[in-house]
Amino acid sequence: MGFDGRLLSGMSVLAAVVETGSFTRAGDVLGLSASGVSRSISRLEERLGIRLLERTTRALHLTGEGARLYELAAPHLSGIEDAANVVSGAAVSVRGTVRVSLNPLFARCVLAPRLSEFTERYPNLSLVIVQLPDSGDLVAEGIDAAVRFGPQPPSSMSSRLLLVTRVLTVASPSYIRKHGHPRTPSALAGHDCIQYIDPQRGKPFPWEFHSGKKVIPVTTTGRLTMTDVDTMLNACLAGAGIAQVLGLGVTQHIESGALVELFPDWPDEKFPLYAVRPSRRQPPAAVEAFLEFCTDICKDRAKP
């Protein structure tokens, strides 16, 4: 089979459909209408003499031949894109728009106070900040990078560690006056402990206590279960129960006396913060600039 530009164009459209999950989103990426994307795929199928996609009213799925073709062609398409970025200057010029999904705690406590520095450093770069669940699909949502707490599951995404922060068990002075100060982690069995849902598992985080190499799990119960960190923190401040929180977000409350760290002799449980992006390929300069900025501002927050 002879090569021509139509084959390369069709393969690029196929890759966009696979990576975004729909004709409409692929069209948004490529600057085409959904019908234009569909026609391009049909022409590619006709040229190759095979069916690449199974189309239903609800979803698109690669056929076996389509999956094999994409698997073989995707690395070459990536190489062409990287080469074009280098020679066009896109890989070295920080400009355009970066769309990022940020953990609310990171956005509020770490990034927001430094955003003026970011805009001054990169005057030709626009930043769109959204909040997706940690389990959200970055490619489908058109997200260039995300900042998420917790160990990252194995995937095709590239990740870099930004910082680790302590996990603290805290209560308000009003709660302690009313219910007493538990002196050991095991004493939490008799207290109202606010539960927080792990977004990756959909279940409450287990409570653990670390001191050096010693780790003990503790079963806790409570009448309140949360999916929002701010709600949990405010409930704890109001005396509604004991909570496990990240040191990054409560340092000022402990310093002011609004919260009390209950077990300072169990100081070694840590929780990581990662920056992730949807591809392991060389990122555009604008995305890399944002990731480097996040790395810089996290350096002095590693031990809050």
PDB file of N, CA, C and O in Angstrom, residues 114-178:
ATOM      1  N   ARG A 114       0.018  32.193  45.562  1.00  0.00           N
ATOM      2  CA  ARG A 114       1.171  32.416  44.699  1.00  0.00           C
ATOM      3  C   ARG A 114       0.777  32.669  43.241  1.00  0.00           C
ATOM      4  O   ARG A 114       1.657  32.747  42.369  1.00  0.00           O
ATOM      5  N   LEU A 115      -0.531  32.781  42.960  1.00  0.00           N
ATOM      6  CA  LEU A 115      -0.956  32.917  41.569  1.00  0.00           C
ATOM      7  C   LEU A 115      -0.475  34.202  40.913  1.00  0.00           C
ATOM      8  O   LEU A 115      -0.237  34.235  39.699  1.00  0.00           O
ATOM      9  N   SER A 116      -0.315  35.260  41.682  1.00  0.00           N
ATOM     10  CA  SER A 116       0.194  36.499  41.080  1.00  0.00           C
ATOM     11  C   SER A 116       1.612  36.293  40.545  1.00  0.00           C
ATOM     12  O   SER A 116       1.973  36.853  39.500  1.00  0.00           O
ATOM     13  N   GLU A 117       2.407  35.478  41.240  1.00  0.00           N
ATOM     14  CA  GLU A 117       3.748  35.164  40.744  1.00  0.00           C
ATOM     15  C   GLU A 117       3.668  34.405  39.428  1.00  0.00           C
ATOM     16  O   GLU A 117       4.470  34.640  38.505  1.00  0.00           O
ATOM     17  N   PHE A 118       2.711  33.489  39.328  1.00  0.00           N
ATOM     18  CA  PHE A 118       2.554  32.712  38.111  1.00  0.00           C
ATOM     19  C   PHE A 118       2.207  33.604  36.923  1.00  0.00           C
ATOM     20  O   PHE A 118       2.803  33.483  35.846  1.00  0.00           O
ATOM     21  N   THR A 119       1.244  34.497  37.108  1.00  0.00           N
ATOM     22  CA  THR A 119       0.834  35.353  35.997  1.00  0.00           C
ATOM     23  C   THR A 119       1.935  36.334  35.598  1.00  0.00           C
ATOM     24  O   THR A 119       2.055  36.685  34.426  1.00  0.00           O
ATOM     25  N   GLU A 120       2.743  36.766  36.568  1.00  0.00           N
ATOM     26  CA  GLU A 120       3.859  37.645  36.238  1.00  0.00           C
ATOM     27  C   GLU A 120       4.963  36.896  35.494  1.00  0.00           C
ATOM     28  O   GLU A 120       5.587  37.421  34.576  1.00  0.00           O
ATOM     29  N   ARG A 121       5.185  35.655  35.884  1.00  0.00           N
ATOM     30  CA  ARG A 121       6.250  34.862  35.256  1.00  0.00           C
ATOM     31  C   ARG A 121       5.870  34.479  33.832  1.00  0.00           C
ATOM     32  O   ARG A 121       6.734  34.417  32.939  1.00  0.00           O
ATOM     33  N   TYR A 122       4.573  34.200  33.604  1.00  0.00           N
ATOM     34  CA  TYR A 122       4.136  33.738  32.281  1.00  0.00           C
ATOM     35  C   TYR A 122       2.994  34.632  31.777  1.00  0.00           C
ATOM     36  O   TYR A 122       1.821  34.249  31.809  1.00  0.00           O
ATOM     37  N   PRO A 123       3.305  35.826  31.309  1.00  0.00           N
ATOM     38  CA  PRO A 123       2.256  36.770  30.920  1.00  0.00           C
ATOM     39  C   PRO A 123       1.441  36.327  29.705  1.00  0.00           C
ATOM     40  O   PRO A 123       0.333  36.837  29.495  1.00  0.00           O
ATOM     41  N   ASN A 124       1.962  35.391  28.902  1.00  0.00           N
ATOM     42  CA  ASN A 124       1.240  34.940  27.714  1.00  0.00           C
ATOM     43  C   ASN A 124       0.528  33.613  27.932  1.00  0.00           C
ATOM     44  O   ASN A 124       0.075  32.986  26.976  1.00  0.00           O
ATOM     45  N   LEU A 125       0.434  33.202  29.184  1.00  0.00           N
ATOM     46  CA  LEU A 125      -0.188  31.918  29.504  1.00  0.00           C
ATOM     47  C   LEU A 125      -1.453  32.134  30.318  1.00  0.00           C
ATOM     48  O   LEU A 125      -1.441  32.835  31.331  1.00  0.00           O
ATOM     49  N   SER A 126      -2.540  31.531  29.876  1.00  0.00           N
ATOM     50  CA  SER A 126      -3.811  31.583  30.610  1.00  0.00           C
ATOM     51  C   SER A 126      -4.037  30.260  31.310  1.00  0.00           C
ATOM     52  O   SER A 126      -3.742  29.187  30.774  1.00  0.00           O
ATOM     53  N   LEU A 127      -4.600  30.329  32.515  1.00  0.00           N
ATOM     54  CA  LEU A 127      -4.827  29.148  33.338  1.00  0.00           C
ATOM     55  C   LEU A 127      -6.314  29.011  33.617  1.00  0.00           C
ATOM     56  O   LEU A 127      -6.947  29.937  34.127  1.00  0.00           O
ATOM     57  N   VAL A 128      -6.878  27.879  33.264  1.00  0.00           N
ATOM     58  CA  VAL A 128      -8.275  27.557  33.570  1.00  0.00           C
ATOM     59  C   VAL A 128      -8.272  26.481  34.644  1.00  0.00           C
ATOM     60  O   VAL A 128      -7.763  25.379  34.434  1.00  0.00           O
ATOM     61  N   ILE A 129      -8.825  26.801  35.819  1.00  0.00           N
ATOM     62  CA  ILE A 129      -8.799  25.897  36.973  1.00  0.00           C
ATOM     63  C   ILE A 129     -10.200  25.341  37.198  1.00  0.00           C
ATOM     64  O   ILE A 129     -11.161  26.098  37.351  1.00  0.00           O
ATOM     65  N   VAL A 130     -10.316  24.019  37.196  1.00  0.00           N
ATOM     66  CA  VAL A 130     -11.580  23.348  37.459  1.00  0.00           C
ATOM     67  C   VAL A 130     -11.341  22.306  38.549  1.00  0.00           C
ATOM     68  O   VAL A 130     -10.201  21.993  38.891  1.00  0.00           O
ATOM     69  N   GLN A 131     -12.417  21.755  39.071  1.00  0.00           N
ATOM     70  CA  GLN A 131     -12.322  20.705  40.082  1.00  0.00           C
ATOM     71  C   GLN A 131     -13.098  19.487  39.605  1.00  0.00           C
ATOM     72  O   GLN A 131     -14.294  19.557  39.380  1.00  0.00           O
ATOM     73  N   LEU A 132     -12.371  18.395  39.429  1.00  0.00           N
ATOM     74  CA  LEU A 132     -12.970  17.115  39.070  1.00  0.00           C
ATOM     75  C   LEU A 132     -12.745  16.126  40.204  1.00  0.00           C
ATOM     76  O   LEU A 132     -11.791  16.273  40.970  1.00  0.00           O
ATOM     77  N   PRO A 133     -13.568  15.100  40.314  1.00  0.00           N
ATOM     78  CA  PRO A 133     -13.258  14.034  41.268  1.00  0.00           C
ATOM     79  C   PRO A 133     -11.904  13.419  40.944  1.00  0.00           C
ATOM     80  O   PRO A 133     -11.484  13.400  39.779  1.00  0.00           O
ATOM     81  N   ASP A 134     -11.216  12.903  41.963  1.00  0.00           N
ATOM     82  CA  ASP A 134      -9.907  12.296  41.730  1.00  0.00           C
ATOM     83  C   ASP A 134      -9.980  11.119  40.779  1.00  0.00           C
ATOM     84  O   ASP A 134      -8.967  10.725  40.207  1.00  0.00           O
ATOM     85  N   SER A 135     -11.150  10.543  40.621  1.00  0.00           N
ATOM     86  CA  SER A 135     -11.319   9.439  39.689  1.00  0.00           C
ATOM     87  C   SER A 135     -11.740   9.916  38.301  1.00  0.00           C
ATOM     88  O   SER A 135     -11.985   9.105  37.412  1.00  0.00           O
ATOM     89  N   GLY A 136     -11.827  11.237  38.098  1.00  0.00           N
ATOM     90  CA  GLY A 136     -12.279  11.778  36.830  1.00  0.00           C
ATOM     91  C   GLY A 136     -11.325  11.472  35.685  1.00  0.00           C
ATOM     92  O   GLY A 136     -10.116  11.336  35.869  1.00  0.00           O
ATOM     93  N   ASP A 137     -11.881  11.372  34.475  1.00  0.00           N
ATOM     94  CA  ASP A 137     -11.109  11.066  33.271  1.00  0.00           C
ATOM     95  C   ASP A 137     -10.539  12.360  32.704  1.00  0.00           C
ATOM     96  O   ASP A 137     -11.275  13.195  32.165  1.00  0.00           O
ATOM     97  N   LEU A 138      -9.224  12.547  32.797  1.00  0.00           N
ATOM     98  CA  LEU A 138      -8.613  13.795  32.359  1.00  0.00           C
ATOM     99  C   LEU A 138      -8.738  13.984  30.851  1.00  0.00           C
ATOM    100  O   LEU A 138      -8.988  15.096  30.381  1.00  0.00           O
ATOM    101  N   VAL A 139      -8.548  12.913  30.088  1.00  0.00           N
ATOM    102  CA  VAL A 139      -8.611  13.034  28.634  1.00  0.00           C
ATOM    103  C   VAL A 139     -10.019  13.406  28.197  1.00  0.00           C
ATOM    104  O   VAL A 139     -10.226  14.322  27.395  1.00  0.00           O
ATOM    105  N   ALA A 140     -11.007  12.693  28.728  1.00  0.00           N
ATOM    106  CA  ALA A 140     -12.392  12.954  28.328  1.00  0.00           C
ATOM    107  C   ALA A 140     -12.835  14.368  28.690  1.00  0.00           C
ATOM    108  O   ALA A 140     -13.656  14.965  27.989  1.00  0.00           O
ATOM    109  N   GLU A 141     -12.287  14.909  29.774  1.00  0.00           N
ATOM    110  CA  GLU A 141     -12.671  16.247  30.215  1.00  0.00           C
ATOM    111  C   GLU A 141     -11.772  17.337  29.640  1.00  0.00           C
ATOM    112  O   GLU A 141     -11.950  18.509  29.967  1.00  0.00           O
ATOM    113  N   GLY A 142     -10.808  16.970  28.822  1.00  0.00           N
ATOM    114  CA  GLY A 142      -9.938  17.959  28.211  1.00  0.00           C
ATOM    115  C   GLY A 142      -8.992  18.625  29.193  1.00  0.00           C
ATOM    116  O   GLY A 142      -8.675  19.812  29.050  1.00  0.00           O
ATOM    117  N   ILE A 143      -8.519  17.874  30.195  1.00  0.00           N
ATOM    118  CA  ILE A 143      -7.645  18.414  31.236  1.00  0.00           C
ATOM    119  C   ILE A 143      -6.183  18.159  30.867  1.00  0.00           C
ATOM    120  O   ILE A 143      -5.805  17.036  30.528  1.00  0.00           O
ATOM    121  N   ASP A 144      -5.364  19.197  30.930  1.00  0.00           N
ATOM    122  CA  ASP A 144      -3.943  19.064  30.599  1.00  0.00           C
ATOM    123  C   ASP A 144      -3.128  18.504  31.757  1.00  0.00           C
ATOM    124  O   ASP A 144      -2.129  17.807  31.528  1.00  0.00           O
ATOM    125  N   ALA A 145      -3.495  18.824  32.982  1.00  0.00           N
ATOM    126  CA  ALA A 145      -2.765  18.351  34.161  1.00  0.00           C
ATOM    127  C   ALA A 145      -3.692  18.429  35.360  1.00  0.00           C
ATOM    128  O   ALA A 145      -4.666  19.179  35.369  1.00  0.00           O
ATOM    129  N   ALA A 146      -3.375  17.626  36.375  1.00  0.00           N
ATOM    130  CA  ALA A 146      -4.173  17.620  37.601  1.00  0.00           C
ATOM    131  C   ALA A 146      -3.237  17.509  38.795  1.00  0.00           C
ATOM    132  O   ALA A 146      -2.115  17.000  38.685  1.00  0.00           O
ATOM    133  N   VAL A 147      -3.700  17.999  39.939  1.00  0.00           N
ATOM    134  CA  VAL A 147      -2.978  17.850  41.198  1.00  0.00           C
ATOM    135  C   VAL A 147      -3.902  17.104  42.150  1.00  0.00           C
ATOM    136  O   VAL A 147      -5.010  17.570  42.437  1.00  0.00           O
ATOM    137  N   ARG A 148      -3.439  15.928  42.619  1.00  0.00           N
ATOM    138  CA  ARG A 148      -4.281  15.029  43.392  1.00  0.00           C
ATOM    139  C   ARG A 148      -3.526  14.477  44.593  1.00  0.00           C
ATOM    140  O   ARG A 148      -2.333  14.196  44.502  1.00  0.00           O
ATOM    141  N   PHE A 149      -4.246  14.292  45.694  1.00  0.00           N
ATOM    142  CA  PHE A 149      -3.673  13.655  46.870  1.00  0.00           C
ATOM    143  C   PHE A 149      -3.797  12.133  46.757  1.00  0.00           C
ATOM    144  O   PHE A 149      -4.709  11.610  46.126  1.00  0.00           O
ATOM    145  N   GLY A 150      -2.879  11.452  47.406  1.00  0.00           N
ATOM    146  CA  GLY A 150      -2.940  10.010  47.554  1.00  0.00           C
ATOM    147  C   GLY A 150      -2.093   9.272  46.543  1.00  0.00           C
ATOM    148  O   GLY A 150      -1.746   9.801  45.491  1.00  0.00           O
ATOM    149  N   PRO A 151      -1.717   8.019  46.867  1.00  0.00           N
ATOM    150  CA  PRO A 151      -0.981   7.190  45.910  1.00  0.00           C
ATOM    151  C   PRO A 151      -1.764   7.078  44.610  1.00  0.00           C
ATOM    152  O   PRO A 151      -2.978   6.872  44.622  1.00  0.00           O
ATOM    153  N   GLN A 152      -1.076   7.201  43.493  1.00  0.00           N
ATOM    154  CA  GLN A 152      -1.743   7.162  42.200  1.00  0.00           C
ATOM    155  C   GLN A 152      -1.766   5.735  41.652  1.00  0.00           C
ATOM    156  O   GLN A 152      -0.745   5.051  41.649  1.00  0.00           O
ATOM    157  N   PRO A 153      -2.934   5.276  41.203  1.00  0.00           N
ATOM    158  CA  PRO A 153      -3.027   3.908  40.679  1.00  0.00           C
ATOM    159  C   PRO A 153      -2.235   3.774  39.389  1.00  0.00           C
ATOM    160  O   PRO A 153      -2.019   4.769  38.677  1.00  0.00           O
ATOM    161  N   PRO A 154      -1.767   2.562  39.060  1.00  0.00           N
ATOM    162  CA  PRO A 154      -1.045   2.357  37.799  1.00  0.00           C
ATOM    163  C   PRO A 154      -1.907   2.777  36.611  1.00  0.00           C
ATOM    164  O   PRO A 154      -3.088   2.453  36.545  1.00  0.00           O
ATOM    165  N   SER A 155      -1.312   3.534  35.697  1.00  0.00           N
ATOM    166  CA  SER A 155      -2.043   3.998  34.519  1.00  0.00           C
ATOM    167  C   SER A 155      -1.039   4.511  33.510  1.00  0.00           C
ATOM    168  O   SER A 155       0.163   4.513  33.745  1.00  0.00           O
ATOM    169  N   SER A 156      -1.571   4.972  32.381  1.00  0.00           N
ATOM    170  CA  SER A 156      -0.706   5.535  31.349  1.00  0.00           C
ATOM    171  C   SER A 156      -0.335   6.986  31.651  1.00  0.00           C
ATOM    172  O   SER A 156       0.433   7.591  30.903  1.00  0.00           O
ATOM    173  N   MET A 157      -0.881   7.545  32.743  1.00  0.00           N
ATOM    174  CA  MET A 157      -0.579   8.926  33.069  1.00  0.00           C
ATOM    175  C   MET A 157       0.818   9.063  33.657  1.00  0.00           C
ATOM    176  O   MET A 157       1.332   8.163  34.308  1.00  0.00           O
ATOM    177  N   SER A 158       1.414  10.217  33.406  1.00  0.00           N
ATOM    178  CA  SER A 158       2.702  10.542  34.001  1.00  0.00           C
ATOM    179  C   SER A 158       2.450  11.288  35.309  1.00  0.00           C
ATOM    180  O   SER A 158       1.555  12.132  35.391  1.00  0.00           O
ATOM    181  N   SER A 159       3.215  10.967  36.343  1.00  0.00           N
ATOM    182  CA  SER A 159       3.006  11.626  37.638  1.00  0.00           C
ATOM    183  C   SER A 159       4.336  12.037  38.234  1.00  0.00           C
ATOM    184  O   SER A 159       5.379  11.435  37.958  1.00  0.00           O
ATOM    185  N   ARG A 160       4.295  13.097  39.047  1.00  0.00           N
ATOM    186  CA  ARG A 160       5.481  13.530  39.791  1.00  0.00           C
ATOM    187  C   ARG A 160       5.050  13.909  41.205  1.00  0.00           C
ATOM    188  O   ARG A 160       3.999  14.533  41.403  1.00  0.00           O
ATOM    189  N   LEU A 161       5.862  13.513  42.177  1.00  0.00           N
ATOM    190  CA  LEU A 161       5.558  13.808  43.574  1.00  0.00           C
ATOM    191  C   LEU A 161       5.861  15.273  43.856  1.00  0.00           C
ATOM    192  O   LEU A 161       6.963  15.751  43.593  1.00  0.00           O
ATOM    193  N   LEU A 162       4.877  15.994  44.418  1.00  0.00           N
ATOM    194  CA  LEU A 162       5.069  17.398  44.761  1.00  0.00           C
ATOM    195  C   LEU A 162       5.475  17.576  46.220  1.00  0.00           C
ATOM    196  O   LEU A 162       6.364  18.368  46.536  1.00  0.00           O
ATOM    197  N   LEU A 163       4.812  16.866  47.123  1.00  0.00           N
ATOM    198  CA  LEU A 163       5.144  16.960  48.546  1.00  0.00           C
ATOM    199  C   LEU A 163       4.474  15.821  49.289  1.00  0.00           C
ATOM    200  O   LEU A 163       3.632  15.100  48.741  1.00  0.00           O
ATOM    201  N   VAL A 164       4.871  15.643  50.545  1.00  0.00           N
ATOM    202  CA  VAL A 164       4.139  14.772  51.460  1.00  0.00           C
ATOM    203  C   VAL A 164       3.776  15.612  52.676  1.00  0.00           C
ATOM    204  O   VAL A 164       4.519  16.503  53.086  1.00  0.00           O
ATOM    205  N   THR A 165       2.617  15.348  53.232  1.00  0.00           N
ATOM    206  CA  THR A 165       2.151  16.095  54.397  1.00  0.00           C
ATOM    207  C   THR A 165       1.692  15.106  55.465  1.00  0.00           C
ATOM    208  O   THR A 165       1.276  13.991  55.149  1.00  0.00           O
ATOM    209  N   ARG A 166       1.802  15.495  56.727  1.00  0.00           N
ATOM    210  CA  ARG A 166       1.421  14.610  57.823  1.00  0.00           C
ATOM    211  C   ARG A 166      -0.094  14.441  57.912  1.00  0.00           C
ATOM    212  O   ARG A 166      -0.853  15.358  57.583  1.00  0.00           O
ATOM    213  N   VAL A 167      -0.494  13.270  58.358  1.00  0.00           N
ATOM    214  CA  VAL A 167      -1.890  13.013  58.716  1.00  0.00           C
ATOM    215  C   VAL A 167      -2.016  13.223  60.222  1.00  0.00           C
ATOM    216  O   VAL A 167      -1.322  12.572  61.009  1.00  0.00           O
ATOM    217  N   LEU A 168      -2.888  14.149  60.630  1.00  0.00           N
ATOM    218  CA  LEU A 168      -3.049  14.500  62.037  1.00  0.00           C
ATOM    219  C   LEU A 168      -4.444  14.101  62.523  1.00  0.00           C
ATOM    220  O   LEU A 168      -5.427  14.212  61.787  1.00  0.00           O
ATOM    221  N   THR A 169      -4.518  13.660  63.760  1.00  0.00           N
ATOM    222  CA  THR A 169      -5.801  13.389  64.402  1.00  0.00           C
ATOM    223  C   THR A 169      -6.093  14.543  65.344  1.00  0.00           C
ATOM    224  O   THR A 169      -5.313  14.823  66.254  1.00  0.00           O
ATOM    225  N   VAL A 170      -7.215  15.245  65.113  1.00  0.00           N
ATOM    226  CA  VAL A 170      -7.466  16.501  65.819  1.00  0.00           C
ATOM    227  C   VAL A 170      -8.891  16.563  66.357  1.00  0.00           C
ATOM    228  O   VAL A 170      -9.796  15.873  65.891  1.00  0.00           O
ATOM    229  N   ALA A 171      -9.046  17.434  67.334  1.00  0.00           N
ATOM    230  CA  ALA A 171     -10.367  17.746  67.895  1.00  0.00           C
ATOM    231  C   ALA A 171     -10.334  19.178  68.383  1.00  0.00           C
ATOM    232  O   ALA A 171      -9.261  19.747  68.638  1.00  0.00           O
ATOM    233  N   SER A 172     -11.503  19.769  68.537  1.00  0.00           N
ATOM    234  CA  SER A 172     -11.585  21.132  69.056  1.00  0.00           C
ATOM    235  C   SER A 172     -11.545  21.118  70.579  1.00  0.00           C
ATOM    236  O   SER A 172     -11.895  20.107  71.220  1.00  0.00           O
ATOM    237  N   PRO A 173     -11.117  22.221  71.207  1.00  0.00           N
ATOM    238  CA  PRO A 173     -11.158  22.294  72.678  1.00  0.00           C
ATOM    239  C   PRO A 173     -12.560  22.048  73.235  1.00  0.00           C
ATOM    240  O   PRO A 173     -12.704  21.431  74.309  1.00  0.00           O
ATOM    241  N   SER A 174     -13.600  22.490  72.524  1.00  0.00           N
ATOM    242  CA  SER A 174     -14.963  22.281  73.031  1.00  0.00           C
ATOM    243  C   SER A 174     -15.321  20.798  73.039  1.00  0.00           C
ATOM    244  O   SER A 174     -15.994  20.311  73.968  1.00  0.00           O
ATOM    245  N   TYR A 175     -14.893  20.062  72.029  1.00  0.00           N
ATOM    246  CA  TYR A 175     -15.155  18.614  72.021  1.00  0.00           C
ATOM    247  C   TYR A 175     -14.420  17.941  73.173  1.00  0.00           C
ATOM    248  O   TYR A 175     -14.987  17.083  73.879  1.00  0.00           O
ATOM    249  N   ILE A 176     -13.166  18.327  73.387  1.00  0.00           N
ATOM    250  CA  ILE A 176     -12.366  17.706  74.454  1.00  0.00           C
ATOM    251  C   ILE A 176     -12.972  17.998  75.824  1.00  0.00           C
ATOM    252  O   ILE A 176     -13.033  17.116  76.699  1.00  0.00           O
ATOM    253  N   ARG A 177     -13.447  19.233  76.043  1.00  0.00           N
ATOM    254  CA  ARG A 177     -14.075  19.564  77.324  1.00  0.00           C
ATOM    255  C   ARG A 177     -15.313  18.710  77.571  1.00  0.00           C
ATOM    256  O   ARG A 177     -15.583  18.278  78.695  1.00  0.00           O
ATOM    257  N   LYS A 178     -16.062  18.434  76.524  1.00  0.00           N
ATOM    258  CA  LYS A 178     -17.320  17.707  76.672  1.00  0.00           C
ATOM    259  C   LYS A 178     -17.119  16.194  76.742  1.00  0.00           C
ATOM    260  O   LYS A 178     -17.828  15.497  77.493  1.00  0.00           O
TER     261      LYS A 178
END
